[in-house]
Short mmCIF file of N, CA and C in Angstrom, two decimals:
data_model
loop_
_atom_site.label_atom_id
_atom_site.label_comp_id
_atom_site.label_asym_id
_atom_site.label_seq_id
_atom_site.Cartn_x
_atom_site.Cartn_y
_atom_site.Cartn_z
N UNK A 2 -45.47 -83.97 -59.37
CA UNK A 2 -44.49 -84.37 -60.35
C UNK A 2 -43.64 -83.17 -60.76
N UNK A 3 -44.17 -82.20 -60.97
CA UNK A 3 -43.64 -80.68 -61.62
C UNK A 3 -42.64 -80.35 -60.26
N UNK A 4 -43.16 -80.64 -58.89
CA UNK A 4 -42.18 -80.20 -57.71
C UNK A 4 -40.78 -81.15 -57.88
N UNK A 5 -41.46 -82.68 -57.87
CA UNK A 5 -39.81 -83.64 -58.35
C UNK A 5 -38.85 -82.97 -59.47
N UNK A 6 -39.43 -82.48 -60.35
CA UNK A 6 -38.99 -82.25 -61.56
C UNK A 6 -38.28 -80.77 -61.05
N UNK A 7 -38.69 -79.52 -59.90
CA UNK A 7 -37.33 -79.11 -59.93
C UNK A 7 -36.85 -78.92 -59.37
N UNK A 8 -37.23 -80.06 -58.08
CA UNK A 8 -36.11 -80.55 -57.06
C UNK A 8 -34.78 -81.03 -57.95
N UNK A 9 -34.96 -81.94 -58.67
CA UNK A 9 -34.10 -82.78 -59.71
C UNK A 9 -33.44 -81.57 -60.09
N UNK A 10 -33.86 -80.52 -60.64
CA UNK A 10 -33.19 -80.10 -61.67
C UNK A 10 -32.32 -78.87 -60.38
N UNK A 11 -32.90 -78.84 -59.60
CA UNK A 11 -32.04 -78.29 -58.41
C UNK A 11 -30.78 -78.57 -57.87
N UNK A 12 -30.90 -80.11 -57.62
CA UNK A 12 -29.74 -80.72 -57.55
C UNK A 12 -28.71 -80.58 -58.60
N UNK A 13 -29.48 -81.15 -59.60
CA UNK A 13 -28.17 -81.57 -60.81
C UNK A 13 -27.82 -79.58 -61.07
N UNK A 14 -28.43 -78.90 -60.93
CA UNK A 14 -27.60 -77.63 -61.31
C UNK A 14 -26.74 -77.50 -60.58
N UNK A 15 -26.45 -77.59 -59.22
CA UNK A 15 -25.51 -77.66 -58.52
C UNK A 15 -24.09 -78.16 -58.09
N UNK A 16 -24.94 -79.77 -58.69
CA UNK A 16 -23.82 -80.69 -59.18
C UNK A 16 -21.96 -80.16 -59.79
N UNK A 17 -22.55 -79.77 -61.25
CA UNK A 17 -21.12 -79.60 -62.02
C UNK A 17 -20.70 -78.51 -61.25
N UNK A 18 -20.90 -77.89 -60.43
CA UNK A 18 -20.15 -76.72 -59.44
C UNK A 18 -19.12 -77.68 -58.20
N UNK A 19 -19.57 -78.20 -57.81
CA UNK A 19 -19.27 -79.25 -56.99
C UNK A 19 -18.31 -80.77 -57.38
N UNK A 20 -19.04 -81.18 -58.69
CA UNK A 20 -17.75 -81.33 -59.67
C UNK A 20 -15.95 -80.94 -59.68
N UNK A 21 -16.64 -79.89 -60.27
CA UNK A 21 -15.77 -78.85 -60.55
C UNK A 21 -14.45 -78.58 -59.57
N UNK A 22 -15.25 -78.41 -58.18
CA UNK A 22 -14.33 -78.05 -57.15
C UNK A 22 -13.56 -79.23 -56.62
N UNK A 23 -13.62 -80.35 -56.96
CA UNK A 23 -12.50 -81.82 -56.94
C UNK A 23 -11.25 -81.72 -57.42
N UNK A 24 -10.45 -81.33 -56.57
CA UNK A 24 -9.13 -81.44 -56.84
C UNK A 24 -8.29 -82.84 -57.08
N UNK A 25 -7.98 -82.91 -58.05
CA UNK A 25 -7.04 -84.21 -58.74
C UNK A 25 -8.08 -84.52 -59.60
N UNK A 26 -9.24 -84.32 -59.99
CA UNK A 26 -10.02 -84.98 -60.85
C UNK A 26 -9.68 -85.22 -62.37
N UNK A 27 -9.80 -86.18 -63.11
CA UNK A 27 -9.38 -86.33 -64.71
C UNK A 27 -10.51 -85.58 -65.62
N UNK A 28 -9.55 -84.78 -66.15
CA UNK A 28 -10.95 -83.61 -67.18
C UNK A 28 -11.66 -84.61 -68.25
N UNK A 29 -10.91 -85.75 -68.74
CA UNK A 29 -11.98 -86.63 -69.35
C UNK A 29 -13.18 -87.20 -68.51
N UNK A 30 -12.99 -87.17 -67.37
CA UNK A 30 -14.02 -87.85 -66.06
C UNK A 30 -15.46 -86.43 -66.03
N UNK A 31 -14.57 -85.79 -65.80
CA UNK A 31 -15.25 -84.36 -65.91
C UNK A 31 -16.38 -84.05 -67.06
N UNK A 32 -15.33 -84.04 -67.98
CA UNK A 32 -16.23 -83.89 -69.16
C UNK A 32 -17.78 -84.50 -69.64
N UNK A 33 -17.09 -85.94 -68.98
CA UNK A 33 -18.43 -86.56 -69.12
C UNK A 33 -19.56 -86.90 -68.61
N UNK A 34 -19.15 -86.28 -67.28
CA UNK A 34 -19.89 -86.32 -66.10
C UNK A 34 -20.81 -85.13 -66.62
N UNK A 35 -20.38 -84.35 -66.45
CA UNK A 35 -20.81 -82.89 -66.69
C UNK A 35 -21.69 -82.63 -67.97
N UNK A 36 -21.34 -83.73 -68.71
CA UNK A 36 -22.37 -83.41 -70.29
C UNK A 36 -23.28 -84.66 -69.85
N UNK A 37 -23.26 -85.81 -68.90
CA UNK A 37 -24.64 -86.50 -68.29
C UNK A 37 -25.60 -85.64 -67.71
N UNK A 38 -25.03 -85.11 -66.65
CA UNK A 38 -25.57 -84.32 -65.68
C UNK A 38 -26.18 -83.10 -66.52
N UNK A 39 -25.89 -81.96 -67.72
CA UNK A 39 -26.54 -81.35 -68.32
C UNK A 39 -27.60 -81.97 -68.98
N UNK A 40 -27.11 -82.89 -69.91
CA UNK A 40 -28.49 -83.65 -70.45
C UNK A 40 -29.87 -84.18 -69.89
N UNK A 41 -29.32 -84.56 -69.09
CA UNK A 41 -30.56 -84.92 -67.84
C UNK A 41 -31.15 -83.63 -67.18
N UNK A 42 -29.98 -82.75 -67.06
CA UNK A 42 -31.25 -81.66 -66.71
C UNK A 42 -32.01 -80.62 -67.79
N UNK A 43 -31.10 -80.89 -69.07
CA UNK A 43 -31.99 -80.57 -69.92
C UNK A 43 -33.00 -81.26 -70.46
N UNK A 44 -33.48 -82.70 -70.17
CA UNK A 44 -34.48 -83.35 -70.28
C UNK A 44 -35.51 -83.20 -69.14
N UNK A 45 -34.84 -82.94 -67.61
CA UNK A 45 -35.81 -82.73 -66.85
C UNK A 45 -36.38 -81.23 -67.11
N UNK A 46 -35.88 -80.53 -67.61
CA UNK A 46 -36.70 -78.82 -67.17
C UNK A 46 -36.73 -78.35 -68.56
N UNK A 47 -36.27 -78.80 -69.71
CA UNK A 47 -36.53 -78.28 -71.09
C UNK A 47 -35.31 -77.72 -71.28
N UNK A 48 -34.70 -76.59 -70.59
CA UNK A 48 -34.37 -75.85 -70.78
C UNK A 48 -32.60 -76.42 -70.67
N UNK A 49 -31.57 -75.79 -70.81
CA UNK A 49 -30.03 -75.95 -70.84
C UNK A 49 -29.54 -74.12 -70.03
N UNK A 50 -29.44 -74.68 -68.72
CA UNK A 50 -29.04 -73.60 -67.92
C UNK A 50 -27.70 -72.95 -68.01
N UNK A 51 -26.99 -74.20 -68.27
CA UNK A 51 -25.55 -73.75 -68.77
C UNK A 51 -24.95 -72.56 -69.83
N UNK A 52 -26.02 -72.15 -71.32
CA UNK A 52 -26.44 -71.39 -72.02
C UNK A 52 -27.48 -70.02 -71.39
N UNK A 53 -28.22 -70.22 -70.24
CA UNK A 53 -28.64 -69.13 -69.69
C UNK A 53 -27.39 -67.12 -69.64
N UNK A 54 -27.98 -66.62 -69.91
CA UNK A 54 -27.07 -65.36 -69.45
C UNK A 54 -27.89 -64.93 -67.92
N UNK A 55 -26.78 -63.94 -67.49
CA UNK A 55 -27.72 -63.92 -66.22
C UNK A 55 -29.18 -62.61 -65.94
N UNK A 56 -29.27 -61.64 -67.44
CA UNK A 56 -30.76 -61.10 -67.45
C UNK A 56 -31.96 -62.15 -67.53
N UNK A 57 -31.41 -63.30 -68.32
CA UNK A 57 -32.73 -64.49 -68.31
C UNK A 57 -32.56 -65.31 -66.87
N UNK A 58 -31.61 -65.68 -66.37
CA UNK A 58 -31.42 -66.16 -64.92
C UNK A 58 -32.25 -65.52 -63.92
N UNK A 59 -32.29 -64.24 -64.07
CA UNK A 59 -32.63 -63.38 -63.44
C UNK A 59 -33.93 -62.80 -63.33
N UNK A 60 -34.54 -62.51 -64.36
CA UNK A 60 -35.84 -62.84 -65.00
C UNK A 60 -36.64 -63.52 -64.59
N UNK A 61 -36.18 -65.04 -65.14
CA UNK A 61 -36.85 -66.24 -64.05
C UNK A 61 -36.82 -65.96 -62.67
N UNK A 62 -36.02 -65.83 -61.66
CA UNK A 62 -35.91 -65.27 -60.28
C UNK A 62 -36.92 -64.58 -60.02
N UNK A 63 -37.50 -63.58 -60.59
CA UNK A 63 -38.30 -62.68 -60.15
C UNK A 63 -39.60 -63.06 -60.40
N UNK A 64 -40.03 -63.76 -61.86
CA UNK A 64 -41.12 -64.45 -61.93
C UNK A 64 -41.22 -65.40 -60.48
N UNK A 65 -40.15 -66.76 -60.21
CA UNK A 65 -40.53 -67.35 -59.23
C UNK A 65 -40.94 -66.75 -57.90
N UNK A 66 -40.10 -65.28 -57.90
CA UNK A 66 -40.40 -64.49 -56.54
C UNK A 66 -41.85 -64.35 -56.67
N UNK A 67 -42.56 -63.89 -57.76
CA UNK A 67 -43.97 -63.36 -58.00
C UNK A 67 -44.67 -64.45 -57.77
N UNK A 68 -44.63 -65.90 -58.01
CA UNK A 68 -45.31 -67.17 -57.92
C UNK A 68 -44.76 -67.49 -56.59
N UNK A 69 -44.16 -67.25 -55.87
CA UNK A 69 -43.69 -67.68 -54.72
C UNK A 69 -43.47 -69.18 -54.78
N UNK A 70 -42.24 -69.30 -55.49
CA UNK A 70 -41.88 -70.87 -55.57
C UNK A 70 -40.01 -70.60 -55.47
N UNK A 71 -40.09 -71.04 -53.94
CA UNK A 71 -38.51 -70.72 -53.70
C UNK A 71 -37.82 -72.09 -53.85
N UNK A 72 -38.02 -73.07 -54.62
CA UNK A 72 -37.30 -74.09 -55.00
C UNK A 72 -36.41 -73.01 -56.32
N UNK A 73 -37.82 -72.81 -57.43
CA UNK A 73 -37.13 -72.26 -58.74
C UNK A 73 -36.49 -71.38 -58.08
N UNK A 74 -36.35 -70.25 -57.35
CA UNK A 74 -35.70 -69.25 -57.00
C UNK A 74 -34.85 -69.68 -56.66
N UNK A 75 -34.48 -70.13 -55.58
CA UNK A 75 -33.32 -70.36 -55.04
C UNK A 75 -32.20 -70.90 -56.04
N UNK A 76 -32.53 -71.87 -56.61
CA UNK A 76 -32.15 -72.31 -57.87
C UNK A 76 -31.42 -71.87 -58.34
N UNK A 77 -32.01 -70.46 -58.83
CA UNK A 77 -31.57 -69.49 -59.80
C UNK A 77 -30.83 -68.53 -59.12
N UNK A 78 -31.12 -68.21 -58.33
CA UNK A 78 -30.11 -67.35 -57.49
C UNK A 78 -28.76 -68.11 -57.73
N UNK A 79 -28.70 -69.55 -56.90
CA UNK A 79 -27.47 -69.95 -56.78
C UNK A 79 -26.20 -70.22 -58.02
N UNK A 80 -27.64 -70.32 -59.39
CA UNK A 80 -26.77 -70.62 -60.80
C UNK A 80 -26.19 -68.83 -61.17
N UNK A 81 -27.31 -67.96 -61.00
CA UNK A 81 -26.63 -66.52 -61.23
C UNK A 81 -25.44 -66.17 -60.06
N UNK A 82 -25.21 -66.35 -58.52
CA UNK A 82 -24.53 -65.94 -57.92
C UNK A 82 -23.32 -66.79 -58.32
N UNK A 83 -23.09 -67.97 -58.73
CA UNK A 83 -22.13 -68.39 -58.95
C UNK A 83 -21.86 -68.47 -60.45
N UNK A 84 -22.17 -68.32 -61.21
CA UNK A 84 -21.99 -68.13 -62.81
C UNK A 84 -21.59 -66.77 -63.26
N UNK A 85 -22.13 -65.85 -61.93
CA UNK A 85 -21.98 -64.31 -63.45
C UNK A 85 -22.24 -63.42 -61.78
N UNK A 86 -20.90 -63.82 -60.41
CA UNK A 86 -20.79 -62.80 -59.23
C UNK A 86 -21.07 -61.42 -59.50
N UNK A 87 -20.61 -61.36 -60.08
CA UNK A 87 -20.36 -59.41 -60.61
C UNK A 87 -21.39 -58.80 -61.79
N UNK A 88 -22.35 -59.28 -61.67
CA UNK A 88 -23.60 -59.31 -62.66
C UNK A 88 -23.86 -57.63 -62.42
N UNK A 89 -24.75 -56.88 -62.41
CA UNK A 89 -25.38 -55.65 -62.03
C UNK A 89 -26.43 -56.46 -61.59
N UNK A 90 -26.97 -57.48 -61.96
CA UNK A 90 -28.40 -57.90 -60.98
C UNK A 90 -28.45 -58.29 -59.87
N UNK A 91 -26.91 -59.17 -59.49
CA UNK A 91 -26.27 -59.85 -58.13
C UNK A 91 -26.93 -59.21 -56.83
N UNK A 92 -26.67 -58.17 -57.10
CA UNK A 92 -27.13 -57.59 -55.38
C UNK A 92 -28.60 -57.37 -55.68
N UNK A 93 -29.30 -57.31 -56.59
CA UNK A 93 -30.83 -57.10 -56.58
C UNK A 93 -31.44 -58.73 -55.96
N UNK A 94 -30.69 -59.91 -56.83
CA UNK A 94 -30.64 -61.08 -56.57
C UNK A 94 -31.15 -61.50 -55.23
N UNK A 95 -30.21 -60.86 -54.57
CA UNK A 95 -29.86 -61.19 -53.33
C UNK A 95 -30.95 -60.32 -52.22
N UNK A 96 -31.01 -59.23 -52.65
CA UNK A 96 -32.13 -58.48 -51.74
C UNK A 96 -33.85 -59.53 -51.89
N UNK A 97 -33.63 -59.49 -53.36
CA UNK A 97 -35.48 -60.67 -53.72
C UNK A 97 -35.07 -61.79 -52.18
N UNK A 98 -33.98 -62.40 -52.60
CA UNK A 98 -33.76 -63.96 -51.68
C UNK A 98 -34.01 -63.07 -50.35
N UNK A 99 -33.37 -62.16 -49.70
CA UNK A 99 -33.75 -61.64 -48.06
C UNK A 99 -35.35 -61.41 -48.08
N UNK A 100 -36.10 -60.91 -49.12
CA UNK A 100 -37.75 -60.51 -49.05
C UNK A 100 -38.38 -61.64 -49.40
N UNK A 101 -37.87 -62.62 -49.48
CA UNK A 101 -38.53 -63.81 -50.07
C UNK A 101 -38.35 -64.80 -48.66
N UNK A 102 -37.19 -64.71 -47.87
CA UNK A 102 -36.76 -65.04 -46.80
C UNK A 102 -37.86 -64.34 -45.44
N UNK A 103 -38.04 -63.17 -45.50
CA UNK A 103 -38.84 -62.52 -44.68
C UNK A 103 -39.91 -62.99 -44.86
N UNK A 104 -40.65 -62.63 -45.99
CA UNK A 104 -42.38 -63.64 -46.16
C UNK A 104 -42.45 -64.90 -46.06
N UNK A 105 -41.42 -65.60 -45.54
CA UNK A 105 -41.38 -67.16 -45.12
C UNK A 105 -41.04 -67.03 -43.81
N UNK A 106 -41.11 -65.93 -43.10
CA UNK A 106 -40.85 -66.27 -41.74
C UNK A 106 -39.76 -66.97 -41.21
N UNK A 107 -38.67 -66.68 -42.24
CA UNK A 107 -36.92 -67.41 -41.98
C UNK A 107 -36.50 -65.74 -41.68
N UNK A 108 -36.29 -65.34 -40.66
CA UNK A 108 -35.57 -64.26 -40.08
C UNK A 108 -34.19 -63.99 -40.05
N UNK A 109 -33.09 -65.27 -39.77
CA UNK A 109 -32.26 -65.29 -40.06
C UNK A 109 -31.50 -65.64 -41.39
N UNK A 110 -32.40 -66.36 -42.25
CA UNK A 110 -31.60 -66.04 -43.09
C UNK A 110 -31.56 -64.71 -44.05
N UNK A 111 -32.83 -64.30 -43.75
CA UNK A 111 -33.17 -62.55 -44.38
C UNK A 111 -31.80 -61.63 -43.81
N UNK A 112 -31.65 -62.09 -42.92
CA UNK A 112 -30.33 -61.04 -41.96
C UNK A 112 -29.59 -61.30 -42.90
N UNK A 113 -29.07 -62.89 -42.98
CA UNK A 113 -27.47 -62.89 -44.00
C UNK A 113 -27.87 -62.68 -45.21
N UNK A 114 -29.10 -62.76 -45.91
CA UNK A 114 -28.84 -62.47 -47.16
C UNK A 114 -28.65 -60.47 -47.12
N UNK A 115 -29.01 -59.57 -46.62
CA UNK A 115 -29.23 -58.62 -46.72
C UNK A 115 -27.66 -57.97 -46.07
N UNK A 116 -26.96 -58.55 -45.30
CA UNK A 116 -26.01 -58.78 -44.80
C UNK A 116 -24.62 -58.60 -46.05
N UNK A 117 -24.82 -59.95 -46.84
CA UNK A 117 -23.98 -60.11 -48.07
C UNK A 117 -23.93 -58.93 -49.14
N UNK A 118 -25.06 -58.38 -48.89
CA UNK A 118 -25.12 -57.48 -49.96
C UNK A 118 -23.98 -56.37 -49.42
N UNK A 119 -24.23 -56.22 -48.02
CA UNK A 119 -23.27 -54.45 -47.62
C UNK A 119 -22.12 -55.36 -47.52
N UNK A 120 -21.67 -56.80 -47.53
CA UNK A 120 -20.48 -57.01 -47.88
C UNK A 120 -19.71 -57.39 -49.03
N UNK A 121 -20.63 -57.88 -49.95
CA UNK A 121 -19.90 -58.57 -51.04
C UNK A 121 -20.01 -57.35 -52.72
N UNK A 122 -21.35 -56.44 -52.21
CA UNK A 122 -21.61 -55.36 -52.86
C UNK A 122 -21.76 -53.96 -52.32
N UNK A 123 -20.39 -53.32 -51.68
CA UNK A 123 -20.51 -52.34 -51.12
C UNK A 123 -20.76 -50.87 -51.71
N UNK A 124 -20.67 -51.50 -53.19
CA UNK A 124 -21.15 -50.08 -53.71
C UNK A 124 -22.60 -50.00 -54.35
N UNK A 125 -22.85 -50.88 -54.25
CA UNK A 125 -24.42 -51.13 -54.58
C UNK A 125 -25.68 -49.92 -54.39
N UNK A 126 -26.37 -49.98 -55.31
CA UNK A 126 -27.68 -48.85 -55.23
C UNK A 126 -28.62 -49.48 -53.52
N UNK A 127 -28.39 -50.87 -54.10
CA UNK A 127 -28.95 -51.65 -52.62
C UNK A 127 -28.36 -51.67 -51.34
N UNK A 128 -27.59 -51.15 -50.98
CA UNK A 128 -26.89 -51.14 -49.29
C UNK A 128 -27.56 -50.49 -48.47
N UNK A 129 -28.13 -49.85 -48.90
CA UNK A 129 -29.47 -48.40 -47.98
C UNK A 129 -30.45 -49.29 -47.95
N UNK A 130 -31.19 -49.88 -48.62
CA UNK A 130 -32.55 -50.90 -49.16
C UNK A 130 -31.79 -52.05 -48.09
N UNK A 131 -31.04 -52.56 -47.99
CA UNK A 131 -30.46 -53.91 -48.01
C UNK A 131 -30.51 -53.92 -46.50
N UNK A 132 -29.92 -52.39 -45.93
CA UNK A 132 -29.30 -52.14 -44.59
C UNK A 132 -31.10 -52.12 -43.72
N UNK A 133 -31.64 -51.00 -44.56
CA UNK A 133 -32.83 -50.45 -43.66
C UNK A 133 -33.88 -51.97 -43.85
N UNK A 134 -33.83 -52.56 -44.98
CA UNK A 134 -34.80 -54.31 -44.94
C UNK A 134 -33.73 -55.15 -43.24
N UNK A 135 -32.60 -54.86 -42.98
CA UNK A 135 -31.96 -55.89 -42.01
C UNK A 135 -32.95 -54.90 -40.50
N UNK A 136 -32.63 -53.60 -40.73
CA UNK A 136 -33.27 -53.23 -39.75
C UNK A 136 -34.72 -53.68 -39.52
N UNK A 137 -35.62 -53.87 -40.25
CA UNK A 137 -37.23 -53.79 -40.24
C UNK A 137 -36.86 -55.31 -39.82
N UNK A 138 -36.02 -56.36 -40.36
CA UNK A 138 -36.16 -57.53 -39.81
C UNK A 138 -35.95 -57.98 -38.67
N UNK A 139 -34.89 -57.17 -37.71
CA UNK A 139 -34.52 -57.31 -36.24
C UNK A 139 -35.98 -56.88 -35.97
N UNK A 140 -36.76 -56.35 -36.02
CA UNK A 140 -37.35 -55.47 -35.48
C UNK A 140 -38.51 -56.78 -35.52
N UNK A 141 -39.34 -57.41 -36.42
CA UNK A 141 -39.82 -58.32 -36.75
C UNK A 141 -39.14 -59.64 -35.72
N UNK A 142 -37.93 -59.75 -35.54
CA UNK A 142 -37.49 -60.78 -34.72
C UNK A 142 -37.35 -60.18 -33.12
N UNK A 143 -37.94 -59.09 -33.08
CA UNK A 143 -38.28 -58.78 -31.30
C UNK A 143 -36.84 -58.52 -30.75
N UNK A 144 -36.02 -58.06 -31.70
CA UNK A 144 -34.80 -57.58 -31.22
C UNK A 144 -34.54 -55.92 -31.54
N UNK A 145 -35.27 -54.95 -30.59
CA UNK A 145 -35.64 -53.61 -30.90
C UNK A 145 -34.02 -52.96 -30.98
N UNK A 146 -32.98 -53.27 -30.29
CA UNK A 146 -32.28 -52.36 -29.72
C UNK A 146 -31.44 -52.76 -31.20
N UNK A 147 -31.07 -54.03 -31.84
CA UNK A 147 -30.27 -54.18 -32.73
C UNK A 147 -30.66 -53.46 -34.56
N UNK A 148 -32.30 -53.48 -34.19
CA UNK A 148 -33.11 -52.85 -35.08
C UNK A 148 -32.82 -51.43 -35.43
N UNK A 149 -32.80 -50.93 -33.79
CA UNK A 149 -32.58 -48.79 -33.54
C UNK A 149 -30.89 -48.62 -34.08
N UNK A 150 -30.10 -49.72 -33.69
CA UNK A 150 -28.64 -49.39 -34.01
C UNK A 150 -28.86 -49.48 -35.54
N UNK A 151 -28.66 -50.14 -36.51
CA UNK A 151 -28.98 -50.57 -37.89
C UNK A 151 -29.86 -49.28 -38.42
N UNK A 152 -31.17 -48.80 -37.97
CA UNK A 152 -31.83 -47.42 -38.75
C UNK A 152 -30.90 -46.35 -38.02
N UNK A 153 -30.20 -45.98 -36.66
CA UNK A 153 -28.86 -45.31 -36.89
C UNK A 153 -27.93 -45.27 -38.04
N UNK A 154 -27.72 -46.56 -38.22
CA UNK A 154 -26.81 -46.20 -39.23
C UNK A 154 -27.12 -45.76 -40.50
N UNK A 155 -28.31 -46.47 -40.83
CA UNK A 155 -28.75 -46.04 -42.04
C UNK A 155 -28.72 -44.49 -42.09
N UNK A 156 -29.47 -43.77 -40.97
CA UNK A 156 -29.33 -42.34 -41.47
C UNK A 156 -28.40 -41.86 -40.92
N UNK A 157 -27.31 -42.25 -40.41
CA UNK A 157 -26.14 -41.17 -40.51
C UNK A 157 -25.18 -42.17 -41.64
N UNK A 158 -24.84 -42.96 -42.23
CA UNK A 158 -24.90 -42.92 -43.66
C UNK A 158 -25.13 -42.95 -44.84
N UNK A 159 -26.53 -42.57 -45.13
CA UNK A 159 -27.13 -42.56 -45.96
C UNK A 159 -27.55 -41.37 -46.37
N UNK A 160 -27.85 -40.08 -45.69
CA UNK A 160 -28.65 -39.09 -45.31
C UNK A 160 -29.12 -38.40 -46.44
N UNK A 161 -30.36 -38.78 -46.62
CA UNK A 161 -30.61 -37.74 -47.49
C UNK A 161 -31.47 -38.92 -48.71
N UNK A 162 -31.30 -40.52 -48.49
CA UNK A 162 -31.66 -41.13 -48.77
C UNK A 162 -33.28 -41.53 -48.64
N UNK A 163 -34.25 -41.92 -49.41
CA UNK A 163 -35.51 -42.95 -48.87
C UNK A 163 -35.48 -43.46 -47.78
N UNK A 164 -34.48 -44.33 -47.48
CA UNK A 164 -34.29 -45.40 -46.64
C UNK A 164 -33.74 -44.48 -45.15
N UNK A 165 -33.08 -43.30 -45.42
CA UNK A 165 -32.78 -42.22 -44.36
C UNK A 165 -34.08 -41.97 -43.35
N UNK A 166 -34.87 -41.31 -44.29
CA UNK A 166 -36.20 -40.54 -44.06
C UNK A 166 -37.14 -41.63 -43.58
N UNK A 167 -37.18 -43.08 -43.92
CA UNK A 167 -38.17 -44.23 -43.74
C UNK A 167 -37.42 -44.28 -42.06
N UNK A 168 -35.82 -44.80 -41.58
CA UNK A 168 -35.33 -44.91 -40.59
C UNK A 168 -35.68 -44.01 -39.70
N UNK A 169 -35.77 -42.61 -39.89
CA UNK A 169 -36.08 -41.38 -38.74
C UNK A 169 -37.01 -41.51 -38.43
N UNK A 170 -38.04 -41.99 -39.76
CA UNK A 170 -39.71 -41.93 -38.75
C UNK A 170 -39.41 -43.65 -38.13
N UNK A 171 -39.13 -44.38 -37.95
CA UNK A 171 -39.07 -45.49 -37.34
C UNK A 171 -38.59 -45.32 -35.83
N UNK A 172 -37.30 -44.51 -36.17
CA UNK A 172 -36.99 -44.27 -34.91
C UNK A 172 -38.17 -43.03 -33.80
N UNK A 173 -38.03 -42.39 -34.29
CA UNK A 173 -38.83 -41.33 -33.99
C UNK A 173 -40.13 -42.19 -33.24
N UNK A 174 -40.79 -43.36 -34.14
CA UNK A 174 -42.51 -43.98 -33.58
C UNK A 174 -41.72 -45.21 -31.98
N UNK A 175 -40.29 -45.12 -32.33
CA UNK A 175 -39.69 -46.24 -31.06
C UNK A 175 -39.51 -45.37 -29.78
N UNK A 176 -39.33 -44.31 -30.15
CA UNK A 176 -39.47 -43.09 -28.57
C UNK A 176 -40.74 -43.08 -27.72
#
């Protein structure tokens, strides 16, 4: 019952985004759609997501990462990535979803999430973390040579970095 409950509330968060993006729509149509669709999901999950900021969005994210329940996660990712892009947590966001992606044995989508980060957050503390997690994942998907290019790059742009020093001995144990 608790899984229906946030499948449901999965959907309907998604909903008024999707809403939203209807071109010609009547904002009285809107309006009311959008205050059904909240109510109901504030009856299904307690809570009113719409009022969330994105340190409590985010918060939750990491708890669900710790419980390993990637319904709530994902969830929440998608209400923080699209509610509050430019957050400071966004690219942390997004690295949990690639390590959360990897311990599920989804390989590709660990690539694009870790991917988004060196594109949509290029100045990020995470692009070294983000870059050298895409490498360890080729590497995991039996693709060595795309793995050695990726810890290349990491340490000739990174140098001097964690993620530098983690890449050299990687490369170094592939000789």
């Amino acid at each position: 019952m608790k899984q229906l409950r946030l499948l449901a509330a999965t959907v309907l968060a998604t909903l008024p985004l999707t809403v939203l993006a209807k071109p010609g729509a009547s904002s009285q149509k809107l309006s009311a759609k959008e205050l059904q669709q909240e109510s109901l999901l504030v009856e299904l999950t307690g809570k009113d997501i719409s009022k969330e900021n994105d340190i409590t969005l985010y918060a939750e994210m990491v708890s669900a990462y710790q419980n390993d329940d990637e319904i709530a996660f994902k969830s929440r990712l998608q209400s923080l990535l699209s509610r509050f892009p430019q957050s400071s947590y966004a690219d942390n966001a997004l690295f949990l979803a690639g390590r959360m992606a990897v311990d599920h044995n989804n390989f590709a989508e660990a690539v694009k999430y870790f991917a988004r980060i060196e594109k949509e957050y290029p100045l990020s503390n995470k692009v070294a973390a983000a870059k050298f997690a895409k490498a360890m994942t080729y590497k995991r998907m039996n693709l060595p040579e795309y793995a050695l290019m990726t810890l290349k790059e990491v340490r000739t742009k990174y140098p001097g970095s964690p993620e530098s020093f983690r890449a050299d001995a990687e490369i170094r144990m592939t000789k």
